[in-house]
Tab-separated table of C-alpha atoms in Angstrom:
chain	number	residue	atom	x	y	z
A	1	MET	CA	126.638	99.125	165.475
A	2	ARG	CA	129.804	101.145	165.030
A	3	ILE	CA	130.045	103.765	162.326
A	4	ALA	CA	133.398	105.137	161.226
A	5	THR	CA	134.037	108.052	158.887
A	6	VAL	CA	137.645	108.707	157.956
A	7	VAL	CA	139.292	111.472	155.952
A	8	THR	CA	143.032	111.152	155.406
A	9	ALA	CA	145.636	112.243	152.877
A	10	SER	CA	149.066	110.919	151.918
A	11	ALA	CA	151.521	111.969	149.202
A	12	GLY	CA	148.920	113.461	146.930
A	13	LEU	CA	146.285	110.804	147.544
A	14	LEU	CA	143.010	111.587	149.224
A	15	ALA	CA	141.115	108.570	150.601
A	16	LEU	CA	137.569	108.968	151.792
A	17	MET	CA	135.650	106.235	153.526
A	18	GLY	CA	132.298	106.074	155.210
A	19	GLY	CA	132.085	102.584	156.661
A	20	THR	CA	129.798	100.594	158.878
A	21	ALA	CA	131.361	97.610	160.644
A	22	VAL	CA	129.075	94.774	161.659
A	23	ALA	CA	129.066	94.410	165.432
A	24	ALA	CA	130.563	91.263	166.938
A	25	PRO	CA	128.080	88.633	168.217
A	26	ALA	CA	127.202	89.287	171.844
A	27	ASP	CA	128.081	85.794	173.029
A	28	THR	CA	131.454	85.391	171.320
A	29	SER	CA	134.720	87.253	170.991
A	30	ALA	CA	135.194	89.752	168.166
A	31	PRO	CA	135.390	88.101	164.732
A	32	ALA	CA	138.688	87.646	162.971
A	33	PRO	CA	139.562	90.622	160.753
A	34	ALA	CA	138.815	88.744	157.517
A	35	ASP	CA	135.303	88.031	158.795
A	36	ARG	CA	134.419	91.637	159.565
A	37	LYS	CA	132.226	93.310	156.976
A	38	CYS	CA	132.297	97.015	156.130
A	39	GLU	CA	129.392	98.688	154.346
A	40	GLY	CA	129.278	101.683	152.045
A	41	VAL	CA	132.989	102.198	151.380
A	42	LYS	CA	134.253	104.905	149.015
A	43	LEU	CA	137.920	105.584	148.249
A	44	SER	CA	139.357	108.226	145.953
A	45	GLY	CA	142.806	109.430	144.974
A	46	SER	CA	144.848	111.344	142.411
A	47	LEU	CA	148.313	110.620	141.008
A	48	PRO	CA	150.486	112.607	138.570
A	49	VAL	CA	151.705	110.698	135.552
A	50	PRO	CA	155.441	110.073	136.128
A	51	PRO	CA	158.338	110.665	133.711
A	52	ALA	CA	158.806	108.284	130.803
A	53	GLY	CA	159.955	104.814	131.829
A	54	LEU	CA	158.285	104.926	135.252
A	55	ALA	CA	154.903	103.987	136.687
A	56	VAL	CA	153.340	105.455	139.827
A	57	GLN	CA	151.070	103.307	141.977
A	58	GLN	CA	149.503	103.040	145.408
A	59	GLN	CA	147.658	100.407	147.413
A	60	VAL	CA	144.975	101.149	150.017
A	61	THR	CA	143.924	98.270	152.289
A	62	ILE	CA	140.736	97.978	154.335
A	63	GLY	CA	142.122	97.741	157.877
A	64	ALA	CA	140.767	97.264	161.378
A	65	ASP	CA	137.447	98.945	162.153
A	66	CYS	CA	136.981	99.516	158.403
A	67	LYS	CA	139.615	102.249	158.326
A	68	PRO	CA	141.810	102.619	155.215
A	69	VAL	CA	145.497	101.817	155.530
A	70	LEU	CA	147.399	103.876	152.967
A	71	GLY	CA	150.386	102.352	151.266
A	72	GLU	CA	153.158	104.607	150.038
A	73	VAL	CA	153.012	106.217	146.615
A	74	ARG	CA	155.634	104.227	144.718
A	75	TYR	CA	157.535	105.008	141.540
A	76	VAL	CA	158.634	101.809	139.811
A	77	PRO	CA	159.946	100.841	136.360
A	78	ALA	CA	157.049	100.583	133.936
A	79	SER	CA	156.148	97.058	132.866
A	80	GLY	CA	153.684	95.353	130.550
A	81	GLN	CA	151.262	97.673	128.780
A	82	ALA	CA	152.499	100.601	130.826
A	83	ALA	CA	156.023	100.009	129.508
A	84	LYS	CA	154.764	100.277	125.946
A	85	GLY	CA	153.357	103.697	126.675
A	86	ALA	CA	156.561	104.756	128.393
A	87	ALA	CA	158.645	103.561	125.465
A	88	LEU	CA	156.528	105.578	123.052
A	89	ASN	CA	156.958	108.662	125.203
A	90	ALA	CA	160.723	108.172	125.481
A	91	ALA	CA	161.082	107.715	121.720
A	92	ALA	CA	159.026	110.828	121.086
A	93	ALA	CA	160.937	113.067	123.505
A	94	GLY	CA	162.516	115.952	121.612
A	95	ALA	CA	161.178	114.701	118.288
A	96	SER	CA	157.430	115.217	118.585
A	97	THR	CA	154.730	116.122	121.057
A	98	SER	CA	152.944	112.767	121.180
A	99	ARG	CA	152.162	111.266	124.580
A	100	THR	CA	150.558	108.042	125.772
A	101	VAL	CA	149.306	107.349	129.288
A	102	ARG	CA	147.691	104.255	130.760
A	103	SER	CA	145.851	103.937	134.067
A	104	TRP	CA	144.581	101.046	136.169
A	105	ASN	CA	141.938	100.976	138.912
A	106	GLU	CA	141.637	97.520	140.533
A	107	MET	CA	139.993	95.901	143.554
A	108	PHE	CA	141.523	92.793	145.160
A	109	ASP	CA	140.196	90.528	147.916
A	110	CYS	CA	142.128	89.500	151.017
A	111	CYS	CA	143.703	86.588	149.075
A	112	ASN	CA	145.001	89.096	146.511
A	113	ILE	CA	142.660	87.850	143.804
A	114	ARG	CA	141.647	90.665	141.493
A	115	MET	CA	137.872	90.928	141.582
A	116	THR	CA	137.200	93.905	139.310
A	117	GLY	CA	139.224	96.395	137.318
A	118	LEU	CA	138.923	99.413	135.012
A	119	TYR	CA	141.720	100.412	132.631
A	120	THR	CA	142.208	103.411	130.337
A	121	ASP	CA	144.550	104.218	127.464
A	122	SER	CA	144.974	107.810	126.279
A	123	THR	CA	147.085	109.367	123.527
A	124	TRP	CA	147.387	113.022	122.597
A	125	ASP	CA	149.512	115.612	120.854
A	126	THR	CA	150.246	119.178	121.871
A	127	ALA	CA	150.627	122.292	119.760
A	128	ALA	CA	151.187	125.829	121.055
A	129	GLY	CA	150.319	124.712	124.559
A	130	GLN	CA	147.039	123.129	123.465
A	131	VAL	CA	145.881	119.508	123.423
A	132	THR	CA	145.308	118.147	119.909
A	133	ASN	CA	144.348	114.757	118.474
A	134	ALA	CA	143.291	113.359	121.847
A	135	ALA	CA	141.851	109.856	121.921
A	136	SER	CA	141.087	107.532	124.824
A	137	THR	CA	139.684	104.056	125.299
A	138	ALA	CA	138.613	102.028	128.334
A	139	ARG	CA	138.294	98.360	129.087
A	140	GLN	CA	136.982	96.355	132.025
A	141	GLU	CA	138.089	93.035	133.528
A	142	TRP	CA	136.501	90.888	136.235
A	143	ASN	CA	136.944	87.539	137.956
A	144	ARG	CA	134.677	84.646	137.043
A	145	GLU	CA	134.195	81.361	138.910
A	146	PRO	CA	134.337	77.939	137.181
A	147	TRP	CA	130.571	77.294	137.253
A	148	ASN	CA	129.527	80.401	135.287
A	149	ALA	CA	129.338	82.516	138.404
A	150	GLY	CA	131.334	85.264	140.102
A	151	TRP	CA	131.703	88.906	139.131
A	152	SER	CA	129.868	90.367	136.134
A	153	LEU	CA	129.973	93.686	134.333
A	154	LYS	CA	126.629	95.424	134.854
A	155	SER	CA	127.284	98.622	132.897
A	156	SER	CA	130.071	100.854	131.601
A	157	SER	CA	130.426	104.262	130.023
A	158	ALA	CA	133.118	106.664	128.849
A	159	GLN	CA	133.215	110.199	127.510
A	160	GLY	CA	135.477	113.130	126.821
A	161	ALA	CA	138.774	113.735	125.073
A	162	ALA	CA	141.273	116.026	126.838
A	163	ALA	CA	139.269	115.433	130.022
A	164	TYR	CA	138.405	111.745	129.803
A	165	GLU	CA	136.311	109.776	132.246
A	166	ALA	CA	135.399	106.098	132.341
A	167	HIS	CA	132.978	104.256	134.624
A	168	ALA	CA	132.252	100.584	135.261
A	169	ASP	CA	129.711	98.940	137.571
A	170	PHE	CA	130.136	95.305	138.611
A	171	THR	CA	127.878	92.883	140.460
A	172	TYR	CA	128.618	89.548	142.097
A	173	LYS	CA	126.639	86.307	142.322
A	174	GLY	CA	128.547	83.184	143.265
A	175	ILE	CA	129.897	80.994	146.031
A	176	PHE	CA	130.119	83.841	148.576
A	177	ASP	CA	126.622	85.165	147.872
A	178	LEU	CA	123.998	83.224	145.934
A	179	SER	CA	121.475	86.075	146.024
A	180	GLY	CA	123.491	88.530	143.958
A	181	ASN	CA	122.443	91.370	146.259
A	182	THR	CA	125.399	91.697	148.656
A	183	TYR	CA	128.377	92.854	146.604
A	184	ALA	CA	128.717	95.625	144.023
A	185	ASN	CA	131.878	97.468	142.958
A	186	SER	CA	131.802	100.726	140.981
A	187	HIS	CA	135.033	102.031	139.455
A	188	HIS	CA	135.580	105.563	138.128
A	189	SER	CA	138.747	106.736	136.370
A	190	TYR	CA	139.508	110.247	135.109
A	191	VAL	CA	142.475	111.280	132.968
A	192	LYS	CA	143.242	114.965	132.375
A	193	LEU	CA	145.499	115.639	129.397
A	194	ASN	CA	147.417	118.936	129.458
A	195	GLY	CA	148.844	121.097	126.707
A	196	ASP	CA	152.348	120.923	128.201
A	197	GLY	CA	152.407	117.127	127.768
A	198	THR	CA	151.693	116.321	131.411
A	199	SER	CA	148.600	114.552	132.702
A	200	THR	CA	146.891	113.512	135.929
A	201	CYS	CA	145.042	110.304	136.804
A	202	THR	CA	142.207	110.465	139.331
A	203	PHE	CA	140.362	107.438	140.667
A	204	ASP	CA	137.319	106.492	142.719
A	205	VAL	CA	135.935	103.151	143.812
A	206	GLU	CA	132.653	102.534	145.631
A	207	LEU	CA	132.024	99.213	147.374
A	208	LYS	CA	128.583	98.119	148.538
A	209	ASN	CA	130.139	95.658	150.980
A	210	THR	CA	133.744	94.811	151.681
A	211	PHE	CA	135.845	92.921	154.218
A	212	ILE	CA	138.978	93.762	156.146
A	213	GLY	CA	141.927	92.827	153.970
A	214	TRP	CA	140.396	93.855	150.671
A	215	ASN	CA	142.728	96.260	148.884
A	216	TRP	CA	142.480	98.876	146.174
A	217	GLN	CA	145.359	99.173	143.726
A	218	HIS	CA	145.595	102.051	141.277
A	219	GLY	CA	148.227	103.794	139.239
A	220	CYS	CA	149.272	105.253	135.907
A	221	ALA	CA	152.263	105.360	133.566
């Protein structure tokens, strides 16, 4: 059995993985990448909240031998809920000290189906270099299968104000595993709100089992 431990950094993101790849059967060639399982995967990263009107995001894919393949840190026009936060920030610029930031922490399979996700929304004011009136909320989303199966939310928690953290644990029982004991995704998101109006989003995801091609998408705006 091959064990791989990887530490790598790119553009402000730190990805940590301790993975165990299942050995290929002795009497056949190595399995196709999508069939190779990796155990005990943990990824983490940090991104600065971008200027109003933009979102920052990054994708990390489980590659060959269970090693992470880091996508570039991308700045793109904010869209959807992120755009609403950006619009509020733009309208407030020069007129008040109110800020809004949204973060997303999502896990997709090799077919780019979102399995599990954790999302946060934070608003705060600043006065004399201090954070005031901080408030944050979190929500969780997960993929269900048509016959009342698939991913489920096992537990969630959130705490803090200027330093906010949210956690969500998911389990899976469905077509790919009837036992419910093989897959488990844990998402952790942290948002630090600063007195100068800036903020930082930090993310972690822990995967009990994963396959090559699964990808982690995270960002904030």
